[in-house]
Coordinates of C-alpha atoms and ligand atoms in Angstrom, one line a residue:
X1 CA 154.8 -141.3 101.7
X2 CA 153.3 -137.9 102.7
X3 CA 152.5 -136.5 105.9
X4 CA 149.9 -134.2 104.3
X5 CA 149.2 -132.0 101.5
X6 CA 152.4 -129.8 102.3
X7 CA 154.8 -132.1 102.6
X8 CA 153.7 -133.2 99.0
X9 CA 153.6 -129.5 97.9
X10 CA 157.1 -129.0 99.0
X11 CA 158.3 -132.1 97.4
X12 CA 157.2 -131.4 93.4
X13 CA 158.5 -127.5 94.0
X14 CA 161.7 -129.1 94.3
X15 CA 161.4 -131.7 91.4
X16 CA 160.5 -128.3 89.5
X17 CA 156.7 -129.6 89.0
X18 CA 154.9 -127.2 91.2
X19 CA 154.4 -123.3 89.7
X20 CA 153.5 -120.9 91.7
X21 CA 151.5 -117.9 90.4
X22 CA 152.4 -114.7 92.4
X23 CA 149.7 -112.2 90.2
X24 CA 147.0 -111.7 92.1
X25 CA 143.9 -114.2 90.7
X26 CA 140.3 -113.8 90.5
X27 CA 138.3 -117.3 91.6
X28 CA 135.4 -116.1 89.5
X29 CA 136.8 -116.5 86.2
X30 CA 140.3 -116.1 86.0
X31 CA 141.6 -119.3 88.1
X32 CA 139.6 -121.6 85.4
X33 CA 141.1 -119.6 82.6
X34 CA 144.7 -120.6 83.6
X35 CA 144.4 -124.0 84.4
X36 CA 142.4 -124.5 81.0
X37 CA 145.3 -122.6 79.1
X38 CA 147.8 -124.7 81.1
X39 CA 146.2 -128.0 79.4
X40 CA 146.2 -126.3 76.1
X41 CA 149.7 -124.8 76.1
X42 CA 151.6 -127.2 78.2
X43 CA 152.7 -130.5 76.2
X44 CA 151.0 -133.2 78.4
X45 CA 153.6 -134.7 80.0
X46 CA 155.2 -131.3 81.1
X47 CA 152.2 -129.9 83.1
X48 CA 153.0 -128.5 86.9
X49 CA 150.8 -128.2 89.7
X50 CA 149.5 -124.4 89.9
X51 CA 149.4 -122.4 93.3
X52 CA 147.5 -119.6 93.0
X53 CA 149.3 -117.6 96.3
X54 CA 147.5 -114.3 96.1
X55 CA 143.6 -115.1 94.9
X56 CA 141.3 -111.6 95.7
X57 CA 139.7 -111.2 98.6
X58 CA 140.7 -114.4 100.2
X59 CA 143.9 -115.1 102.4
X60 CA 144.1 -119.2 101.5
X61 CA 146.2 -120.1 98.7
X62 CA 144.8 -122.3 95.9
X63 CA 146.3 -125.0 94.5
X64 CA 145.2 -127.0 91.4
X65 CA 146.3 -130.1 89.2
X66 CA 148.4 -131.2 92.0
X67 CA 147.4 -134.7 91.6
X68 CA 147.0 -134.9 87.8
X69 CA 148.4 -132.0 85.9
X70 CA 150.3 -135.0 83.9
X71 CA 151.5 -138.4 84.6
X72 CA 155.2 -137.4 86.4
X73 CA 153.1 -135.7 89.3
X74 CA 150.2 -138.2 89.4
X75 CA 153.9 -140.7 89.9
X76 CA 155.2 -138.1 92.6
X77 CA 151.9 -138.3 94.1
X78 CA 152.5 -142.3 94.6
X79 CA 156.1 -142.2 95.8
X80 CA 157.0 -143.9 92.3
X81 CA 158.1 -143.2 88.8
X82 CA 155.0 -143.1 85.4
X83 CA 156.1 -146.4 84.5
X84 CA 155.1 -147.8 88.0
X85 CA 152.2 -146.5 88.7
X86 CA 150.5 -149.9 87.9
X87 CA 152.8 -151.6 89.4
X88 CA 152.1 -149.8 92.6
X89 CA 148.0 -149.9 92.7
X90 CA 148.0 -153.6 91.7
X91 CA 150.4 -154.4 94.7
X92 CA 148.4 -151.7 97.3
X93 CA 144.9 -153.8 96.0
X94 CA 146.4 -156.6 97.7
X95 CA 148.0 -155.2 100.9
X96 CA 145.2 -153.3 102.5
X97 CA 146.9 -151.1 105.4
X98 CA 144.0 -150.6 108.2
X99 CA 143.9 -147.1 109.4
X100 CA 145.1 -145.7 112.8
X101 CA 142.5 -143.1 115.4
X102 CA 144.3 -140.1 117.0
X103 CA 142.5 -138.2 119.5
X104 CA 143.1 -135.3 117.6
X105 CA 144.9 -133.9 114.3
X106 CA 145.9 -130.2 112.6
X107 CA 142.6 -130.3 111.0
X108 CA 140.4 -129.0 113.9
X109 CA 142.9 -126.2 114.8
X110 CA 140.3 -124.4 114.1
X111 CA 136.7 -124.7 114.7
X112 CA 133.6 -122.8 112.8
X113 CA 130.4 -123.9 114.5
X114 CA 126.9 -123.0 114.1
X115 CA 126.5 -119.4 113.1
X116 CA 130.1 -119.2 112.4
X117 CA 130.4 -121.8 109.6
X118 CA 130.8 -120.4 106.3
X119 CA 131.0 -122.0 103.2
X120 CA 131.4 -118.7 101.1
X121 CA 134.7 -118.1 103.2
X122 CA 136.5 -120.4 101.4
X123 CA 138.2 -120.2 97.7
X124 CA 136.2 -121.9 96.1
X125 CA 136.6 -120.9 92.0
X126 CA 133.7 -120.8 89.7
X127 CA 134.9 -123.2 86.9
X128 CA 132.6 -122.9 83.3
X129 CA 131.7 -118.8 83.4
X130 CA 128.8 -117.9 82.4
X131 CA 127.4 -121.3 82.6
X132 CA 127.8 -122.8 86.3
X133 CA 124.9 -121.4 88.9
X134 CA 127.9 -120.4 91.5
X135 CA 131.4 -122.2 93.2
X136 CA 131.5 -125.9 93.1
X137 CA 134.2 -127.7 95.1
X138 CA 135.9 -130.2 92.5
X139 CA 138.2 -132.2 95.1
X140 CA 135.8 -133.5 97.7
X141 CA 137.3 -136.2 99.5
X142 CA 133.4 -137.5 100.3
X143 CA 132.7 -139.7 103.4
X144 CA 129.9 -141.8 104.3
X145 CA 129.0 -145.1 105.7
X146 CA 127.1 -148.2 105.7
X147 CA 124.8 -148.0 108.5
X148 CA 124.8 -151.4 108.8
X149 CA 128.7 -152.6 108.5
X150 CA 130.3 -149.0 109.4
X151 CA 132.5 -149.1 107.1
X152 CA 133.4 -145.5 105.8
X153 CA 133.3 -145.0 101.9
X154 CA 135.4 -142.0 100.7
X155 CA 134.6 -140.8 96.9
X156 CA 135.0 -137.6 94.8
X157 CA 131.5 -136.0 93.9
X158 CA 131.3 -132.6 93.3
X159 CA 129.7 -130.1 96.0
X160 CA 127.9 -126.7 94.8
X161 CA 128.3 -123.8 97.3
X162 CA 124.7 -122.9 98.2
X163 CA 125.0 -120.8 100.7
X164 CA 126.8 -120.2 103.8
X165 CA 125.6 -123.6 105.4
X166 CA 123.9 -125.8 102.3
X167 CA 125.4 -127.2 100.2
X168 CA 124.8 -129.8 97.2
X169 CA 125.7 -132.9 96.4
X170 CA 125.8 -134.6 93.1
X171 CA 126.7 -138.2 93.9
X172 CA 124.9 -140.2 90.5
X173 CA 123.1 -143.5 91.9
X174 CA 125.6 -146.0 91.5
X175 CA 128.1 -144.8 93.8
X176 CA 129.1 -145.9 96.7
X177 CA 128.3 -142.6 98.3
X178 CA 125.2 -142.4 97.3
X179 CA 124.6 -145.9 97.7
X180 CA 125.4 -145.4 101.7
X181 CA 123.1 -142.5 101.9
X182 CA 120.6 -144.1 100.3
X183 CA 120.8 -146.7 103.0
X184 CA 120.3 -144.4 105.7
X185 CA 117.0 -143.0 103.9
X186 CA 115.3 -146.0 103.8
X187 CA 115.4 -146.1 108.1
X188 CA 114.2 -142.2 107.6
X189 CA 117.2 -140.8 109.1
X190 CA 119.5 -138.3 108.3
X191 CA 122.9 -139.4 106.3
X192 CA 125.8 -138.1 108.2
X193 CA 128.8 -137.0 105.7
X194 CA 132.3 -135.4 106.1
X195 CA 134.2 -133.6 103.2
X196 CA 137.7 -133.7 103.8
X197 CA 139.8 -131.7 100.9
X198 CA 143.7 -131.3 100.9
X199 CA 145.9 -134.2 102.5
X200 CA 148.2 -136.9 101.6
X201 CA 147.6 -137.5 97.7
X202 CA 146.9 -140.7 97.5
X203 CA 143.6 -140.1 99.5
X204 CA 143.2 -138.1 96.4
X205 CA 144.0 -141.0 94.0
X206 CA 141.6 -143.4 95.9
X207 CA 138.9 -141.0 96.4
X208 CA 138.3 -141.0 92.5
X209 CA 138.8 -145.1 91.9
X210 CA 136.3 -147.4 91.8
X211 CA 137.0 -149.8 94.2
X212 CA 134.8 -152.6 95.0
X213 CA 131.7 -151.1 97.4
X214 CA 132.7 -151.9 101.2
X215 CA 136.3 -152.3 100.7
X216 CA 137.5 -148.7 102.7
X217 CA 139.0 -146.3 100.5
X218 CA 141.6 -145.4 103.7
X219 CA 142.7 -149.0 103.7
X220 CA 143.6 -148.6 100.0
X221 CA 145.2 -145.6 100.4
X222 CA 147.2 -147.3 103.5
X223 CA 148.3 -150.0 101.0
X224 CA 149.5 -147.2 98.2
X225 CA 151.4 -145.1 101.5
X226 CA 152.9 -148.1 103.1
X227 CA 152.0 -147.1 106.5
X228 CA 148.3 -146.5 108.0
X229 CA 146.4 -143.2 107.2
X230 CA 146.1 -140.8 110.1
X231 CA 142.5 -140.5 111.7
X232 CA 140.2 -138.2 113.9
X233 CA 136.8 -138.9 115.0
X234 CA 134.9 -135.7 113.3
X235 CA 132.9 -133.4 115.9
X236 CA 129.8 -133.4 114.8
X237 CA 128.5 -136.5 112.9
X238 CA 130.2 -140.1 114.2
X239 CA 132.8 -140.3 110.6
X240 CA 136.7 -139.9 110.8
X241 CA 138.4 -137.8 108.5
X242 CA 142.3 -137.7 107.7
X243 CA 143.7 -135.8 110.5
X244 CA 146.2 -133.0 108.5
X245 CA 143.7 -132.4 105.8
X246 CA 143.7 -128.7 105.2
X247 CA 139.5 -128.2 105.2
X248 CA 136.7 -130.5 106.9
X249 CA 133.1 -129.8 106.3
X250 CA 130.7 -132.1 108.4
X251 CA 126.7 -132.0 107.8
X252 CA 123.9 -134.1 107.2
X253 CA 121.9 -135.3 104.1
X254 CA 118.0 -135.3 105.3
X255 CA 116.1 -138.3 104.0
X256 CA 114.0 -137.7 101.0
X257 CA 114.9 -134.2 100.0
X258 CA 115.9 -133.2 96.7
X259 CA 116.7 -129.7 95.2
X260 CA 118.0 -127.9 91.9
X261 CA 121.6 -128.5 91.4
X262 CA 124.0 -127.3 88.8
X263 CA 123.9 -127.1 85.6
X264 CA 127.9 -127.9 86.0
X265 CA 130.8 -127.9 83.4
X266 CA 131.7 -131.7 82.8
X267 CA 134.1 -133.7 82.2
X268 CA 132.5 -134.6 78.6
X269 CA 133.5 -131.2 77.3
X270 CA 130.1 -130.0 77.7
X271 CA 127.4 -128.3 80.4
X272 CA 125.8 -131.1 82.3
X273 CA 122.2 -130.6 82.8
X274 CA 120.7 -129.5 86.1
X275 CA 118.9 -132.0 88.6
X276 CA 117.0 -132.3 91.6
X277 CA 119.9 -134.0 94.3
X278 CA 120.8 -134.3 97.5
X279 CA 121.8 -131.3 99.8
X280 CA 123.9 -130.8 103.1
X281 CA 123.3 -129.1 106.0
X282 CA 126.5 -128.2 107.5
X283 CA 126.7 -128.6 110.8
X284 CA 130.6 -127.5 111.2
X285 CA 133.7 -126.6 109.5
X286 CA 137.5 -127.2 110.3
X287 CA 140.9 -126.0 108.9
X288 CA 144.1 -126.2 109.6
X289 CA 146.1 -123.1 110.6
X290 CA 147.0 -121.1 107.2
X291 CA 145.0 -123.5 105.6
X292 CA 145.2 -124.1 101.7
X293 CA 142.4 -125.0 99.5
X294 CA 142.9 -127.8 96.7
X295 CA 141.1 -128.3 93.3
X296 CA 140.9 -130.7 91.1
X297 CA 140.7 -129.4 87.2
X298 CA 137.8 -131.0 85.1
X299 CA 135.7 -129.7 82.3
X300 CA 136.6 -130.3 78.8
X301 CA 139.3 -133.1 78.3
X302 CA 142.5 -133.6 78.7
X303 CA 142.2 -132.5 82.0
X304 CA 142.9 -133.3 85.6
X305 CA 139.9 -135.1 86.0
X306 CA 140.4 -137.4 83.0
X307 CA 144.0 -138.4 83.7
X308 CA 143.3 -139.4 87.5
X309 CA 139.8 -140.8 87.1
X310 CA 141.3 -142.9 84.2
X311 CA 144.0 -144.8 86.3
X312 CA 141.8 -145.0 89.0
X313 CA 139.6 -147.2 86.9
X314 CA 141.8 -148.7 84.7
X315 CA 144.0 -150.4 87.8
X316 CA 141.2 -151.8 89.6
X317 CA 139.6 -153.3 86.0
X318 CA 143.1 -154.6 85.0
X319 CA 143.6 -156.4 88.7
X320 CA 140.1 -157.7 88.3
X321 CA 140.7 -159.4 84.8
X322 CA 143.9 -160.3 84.8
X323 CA 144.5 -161.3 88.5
X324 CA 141.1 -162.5 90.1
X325 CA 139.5 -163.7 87.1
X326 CA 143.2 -164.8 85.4
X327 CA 142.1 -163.8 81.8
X328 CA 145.1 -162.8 79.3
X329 CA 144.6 -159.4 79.9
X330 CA 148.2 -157.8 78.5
X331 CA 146.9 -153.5 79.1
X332 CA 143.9 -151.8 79.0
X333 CA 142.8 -148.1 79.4
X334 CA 140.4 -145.4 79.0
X335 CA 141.1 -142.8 76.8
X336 CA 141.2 -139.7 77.5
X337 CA 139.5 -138.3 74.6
X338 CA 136.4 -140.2 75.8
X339 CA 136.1 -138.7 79.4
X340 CA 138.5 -142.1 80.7
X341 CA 135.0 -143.2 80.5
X342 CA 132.9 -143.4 76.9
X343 CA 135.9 -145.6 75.6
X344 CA 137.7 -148.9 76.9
X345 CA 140.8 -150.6 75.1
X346 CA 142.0 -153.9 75.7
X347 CA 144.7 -155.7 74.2
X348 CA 145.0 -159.8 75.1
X349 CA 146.9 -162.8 74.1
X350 CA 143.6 -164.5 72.8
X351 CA 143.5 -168.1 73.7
X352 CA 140.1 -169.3 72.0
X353 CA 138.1 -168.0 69.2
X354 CA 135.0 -165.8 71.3
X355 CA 137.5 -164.9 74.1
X356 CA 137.9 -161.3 73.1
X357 CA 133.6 -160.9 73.8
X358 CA 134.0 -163.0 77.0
X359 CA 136.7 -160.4 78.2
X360 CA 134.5 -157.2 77.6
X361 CA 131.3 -159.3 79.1
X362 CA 134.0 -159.5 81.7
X363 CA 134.9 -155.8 81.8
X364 CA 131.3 -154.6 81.8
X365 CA 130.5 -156.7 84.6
X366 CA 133.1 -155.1 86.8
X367 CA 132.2 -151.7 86.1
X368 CA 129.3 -150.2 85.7
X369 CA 128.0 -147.6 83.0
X370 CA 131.9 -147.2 81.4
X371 CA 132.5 -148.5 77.9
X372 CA 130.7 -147.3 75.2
X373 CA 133.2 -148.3 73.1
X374 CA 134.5 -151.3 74.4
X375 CA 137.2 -152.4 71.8
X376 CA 139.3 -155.6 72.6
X377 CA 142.5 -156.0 70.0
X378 CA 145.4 -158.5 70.0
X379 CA 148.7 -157.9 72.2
X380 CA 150.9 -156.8 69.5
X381 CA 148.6 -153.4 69.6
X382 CA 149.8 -150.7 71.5
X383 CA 146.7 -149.5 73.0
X384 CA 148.3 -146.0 73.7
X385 CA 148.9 -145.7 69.8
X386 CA 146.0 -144.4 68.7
X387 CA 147.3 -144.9 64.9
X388 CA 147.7 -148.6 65.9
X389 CA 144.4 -149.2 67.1
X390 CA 143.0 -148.1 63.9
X391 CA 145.3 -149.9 61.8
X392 CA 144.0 -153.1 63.8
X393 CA 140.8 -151.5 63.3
X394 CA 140.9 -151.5 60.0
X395 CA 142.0 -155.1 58.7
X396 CA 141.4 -157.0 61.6
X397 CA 137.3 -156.3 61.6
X398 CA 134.9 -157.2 59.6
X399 CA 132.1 -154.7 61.2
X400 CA 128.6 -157.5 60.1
X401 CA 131.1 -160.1 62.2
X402 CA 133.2 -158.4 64.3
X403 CA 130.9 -155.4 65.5
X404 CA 128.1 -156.2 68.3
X405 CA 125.6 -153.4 69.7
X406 CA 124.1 -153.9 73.2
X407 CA 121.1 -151.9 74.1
X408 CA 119.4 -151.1 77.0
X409 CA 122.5 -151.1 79.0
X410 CA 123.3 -148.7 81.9
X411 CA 124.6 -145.1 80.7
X412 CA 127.2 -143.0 80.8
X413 CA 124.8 -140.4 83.2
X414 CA 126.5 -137.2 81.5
X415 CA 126.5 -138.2 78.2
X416 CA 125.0 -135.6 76.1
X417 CA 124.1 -137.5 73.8
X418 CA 121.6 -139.9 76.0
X419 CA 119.4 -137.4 76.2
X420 CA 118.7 -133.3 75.1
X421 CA 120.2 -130.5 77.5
X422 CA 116.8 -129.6 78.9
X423 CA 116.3 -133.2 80.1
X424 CA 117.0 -132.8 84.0
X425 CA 120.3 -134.9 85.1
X426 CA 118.1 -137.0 87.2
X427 CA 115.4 -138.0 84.4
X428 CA 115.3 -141.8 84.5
X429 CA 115.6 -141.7 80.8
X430 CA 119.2 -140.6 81.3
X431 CA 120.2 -144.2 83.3
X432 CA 120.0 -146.1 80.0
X433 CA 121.7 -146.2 77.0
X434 CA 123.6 -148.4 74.3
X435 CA 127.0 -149.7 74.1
X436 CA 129.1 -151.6 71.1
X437 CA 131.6 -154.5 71.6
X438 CA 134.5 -154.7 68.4
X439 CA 136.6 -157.9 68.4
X440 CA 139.4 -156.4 66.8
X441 CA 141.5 -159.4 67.6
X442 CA 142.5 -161.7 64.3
X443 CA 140.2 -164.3 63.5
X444 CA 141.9 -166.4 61.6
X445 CA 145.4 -166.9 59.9
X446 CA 146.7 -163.8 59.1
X447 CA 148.9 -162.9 56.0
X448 CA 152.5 -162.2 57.3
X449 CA 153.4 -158.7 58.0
X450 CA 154.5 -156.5 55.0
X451 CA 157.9 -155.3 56.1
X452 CA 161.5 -156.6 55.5
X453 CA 163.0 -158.8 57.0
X454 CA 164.5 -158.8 61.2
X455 CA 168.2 -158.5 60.3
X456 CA 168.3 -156.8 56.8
X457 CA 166.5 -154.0 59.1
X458 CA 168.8 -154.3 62.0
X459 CA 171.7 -154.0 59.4
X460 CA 170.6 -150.6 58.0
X461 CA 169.7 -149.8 61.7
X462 CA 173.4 -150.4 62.5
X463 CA 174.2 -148.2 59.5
X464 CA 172.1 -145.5 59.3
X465 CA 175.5 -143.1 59.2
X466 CA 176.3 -144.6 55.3
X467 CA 173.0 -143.6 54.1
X468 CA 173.9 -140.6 54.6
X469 CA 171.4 -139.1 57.4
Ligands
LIG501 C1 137.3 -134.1 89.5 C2 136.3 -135.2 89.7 C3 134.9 -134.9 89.9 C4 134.0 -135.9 90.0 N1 132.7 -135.5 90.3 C5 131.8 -136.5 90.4 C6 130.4 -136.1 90.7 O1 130.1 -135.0 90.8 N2 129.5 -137.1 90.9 C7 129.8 -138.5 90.8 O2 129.0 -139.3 91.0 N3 131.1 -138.8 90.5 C8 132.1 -137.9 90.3 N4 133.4 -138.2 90.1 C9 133.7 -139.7 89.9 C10 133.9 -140.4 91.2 O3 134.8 -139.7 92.0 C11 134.4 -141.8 90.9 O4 133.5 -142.5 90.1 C12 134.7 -142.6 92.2 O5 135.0 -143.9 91.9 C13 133.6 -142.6 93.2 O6 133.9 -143.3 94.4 P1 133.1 -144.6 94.8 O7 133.5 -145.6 93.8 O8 133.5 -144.9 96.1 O9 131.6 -144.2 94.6 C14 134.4 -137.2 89.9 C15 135.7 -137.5 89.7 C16 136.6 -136.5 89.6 C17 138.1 -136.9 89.3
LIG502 MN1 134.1 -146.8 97.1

């Protein structure tokens, strides 16, 4: 468990998984251009944290990949090792930790109100060059709330610098965010909204899972901390934010208005399209003393965005199937290579012949729009074996039998291939799209397998040394 971002900071620099850049950087171009190389150089399961200290013209630090630069810090980030980090979600999903009020927290040590907030002061990089309109903050822990029930939804949608007091805000339809502030539109009232970034890191982790609407992101992250998270009542809209996050920006979303945003860099591999969204006013801005700002990497995949919004959706689908629904759900994920979104493996210890359909059915039901590819294969498949799965693939389908297309189902938003580039983001024709189901699970009785027998292989296993390797 972390205090706050610092505490966390200090903690991987001492397991050797934070590096710190002391060249002076460029946000413009030159921040992005590291932290792509660092995906393309680095093996993945090797990848520090960056800290840019010295970034031009600004005194904040920047750090990036600090929650997902690979698996071992995403574990750091939970207080646990890779192997557990399953383990520890599914056990947090059931032990909800409420969170505590303070009067008052590091974040408002200082105070930028009115003609004094400034959105442009902060180090904000521009991430696709060339392509991207401007700055867009990647790691917004985004709050809003029900107007009805109160309770306070945290999620990460990304927030284009504007200006020195707008903002905008590209939260698609389905989320919970946008779901909230939709709410307050329909009474013709402004959304209130509070962007915290920096803080304990598993406000990061929950800020980017999907959680079931009204179940509080901040009780979540209680659960993964063990102890409550650490409030303040924001000073400007009636939201609390974590009291030692590094930044806090508070503003309001006025009913009905929509304006240009992006295009953006995504985390398909390619430029998103512009749309007409939601914008903030900001009514005030709060940092900590020597604050630090914190990114999140996306863009093209592997990336920081893929590995953290993959386990954010594979551990709530896995406790859903397995545990509340008590299907013979052995692992699941989304792979990287498709965004942790476009494609969904599941491996299960089938019971009856149509199960492996019922399971997806299952899967699509829980989450919305994910899937494209939803592939279901037995439980002797490794599902991280990519060579497996298309060995399973391959003899264990029949594609006229085995392979089922769904249309008119509920899109991947970003795919680019829903839709051509110059069709804005929020073109209705974008919501919609197909899907395909493959039972790669056996059908019938299968062959045995073609390899020699258990102990003559444990006997050359034993020894190897007398064949001569
Ligand atoms: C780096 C990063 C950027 C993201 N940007 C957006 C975004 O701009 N818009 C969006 O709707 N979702 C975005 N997401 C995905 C949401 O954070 C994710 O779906 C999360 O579950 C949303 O919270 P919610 O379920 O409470 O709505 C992003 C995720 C990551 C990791
Ligand atoms: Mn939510």
């Amino acid at each position: 468990m972390y205090a706050d971002l610092r505490e966390y900071l200090h903690l991987l620099e001492i397991k050797g998984k934070l590096h710190k850049i002391e060249v002076e950087v460029d946000k413009d171009w030159e921040i992005a251009a590291v932290c792509r190389n660092l995906f393309r150089k680095i093996p993945a399961n090797d990848r520090p944290a960056l800290m840019f200290q010295r970034v031009k013209g600004f005194a904040a630090p920047v750090v990036a990949g600090a929650l997902g630069a690979s698996r071992q810090v995403y574990a750091l980030a939970l207080g646990t090792e890779p192997e557990d980090i399953l383990d520890k979600w599914v056990t947090a999903q059931d032990r909800l930790i409420e969170p505590t009020l303070l009067s008052t927290g590091p974040c408002q040590e200082n105070r930028r109100m009115c003609d004094a907030v400034d959105l442009t002061a902060l180090p904000v990089p521009i991430w696709t060059v060339e392509h991207d309109p401007g700055p867009f903050i990647t790691s917004p822990y985004v709050c809003t709330k029900d107007p009805q029930t109160h309770v306070q939804n945290v999620g990460t949608y990304r927030v284009q610098v504007k200006g020195r007091n707008k903002a905008g805000l590209m939260a698609g339809r389905k989320q919970d965010g946008m779901v909230n502030i939709a709410k307050w539109e329909a009474m013709h009232q402004p959304a209130p909204i509070a962007i915290a970034i920096g803080s304990d890191p598993v406000i990061g982790a929950v800020s980017v899972s999907k959680i079931p609407y009204g179940v509080a992101e901040f009780s979540m992250a209680g659960g993964l901390r063990g102890a409550p998270v650490e409030l303040v009542k924001c000073l400007t809209v009636p939201l609390e934010v974590p009291a030692t996050a590094e930044i806090v920006i508070e503003g309001t979303i006025s009913p009905g208005v929509r304006a240009k945003e992006g295009p953006f860099g995504e985390y398909t591999g390619y430029m998103g399209s512009w749309g007409n969204h939601t914008e903030i006013d900001v009514t005030c801005i709060t940092h900590r003393n020597n604050y630090i700002y914190q990114a999140f990497i996306s863009q093209m995949p592997p990336s920081e965005s893929s590995l953290i919004r993959g386990i954010g959706r594979e551990v709530p689908l896995f406790k859903h199937l397995k545990y509340d629904l008590g299907l013979p759900v052995k692992d699941l994920c989304y792979t990287e290579s498709g965004g942790s979104g476009a494609i969904l493996i599941i491996s299960i210890a089938k019971q009856y012949p149509g199960q492996a359909r019922q399971i997806a059915s299952a899967a699509w039901g829980r989450i919305n729009s994910l899937g494209k590819y939803t592939i279901v294969v037995d439980d002797d498949i490794d599902i991280h074996n990519s060579f497996a799965v298309q060995w399973a693939l391959s003899f264990r389908v029949q594609p006229d039998r085995d392979i089922h297309i769904a249309g008119q189902m509920s899109a991947l938003g970003l795919d680019p291939s829903v839709a051509p580039a110059d069709v804005p983001q929020h073109d209705p024709s974008r919501l919609i799209g197909s899907r395909v189901f493959i039972d790669g699970t056996r059908k019938h009785d299968y062959p045995p397998l073609a390899v020699p027998p258990e102990e003559h292989m444990d006997f050359v296993k034993q020894n190897w040394g007398s064949y001569g390797f």
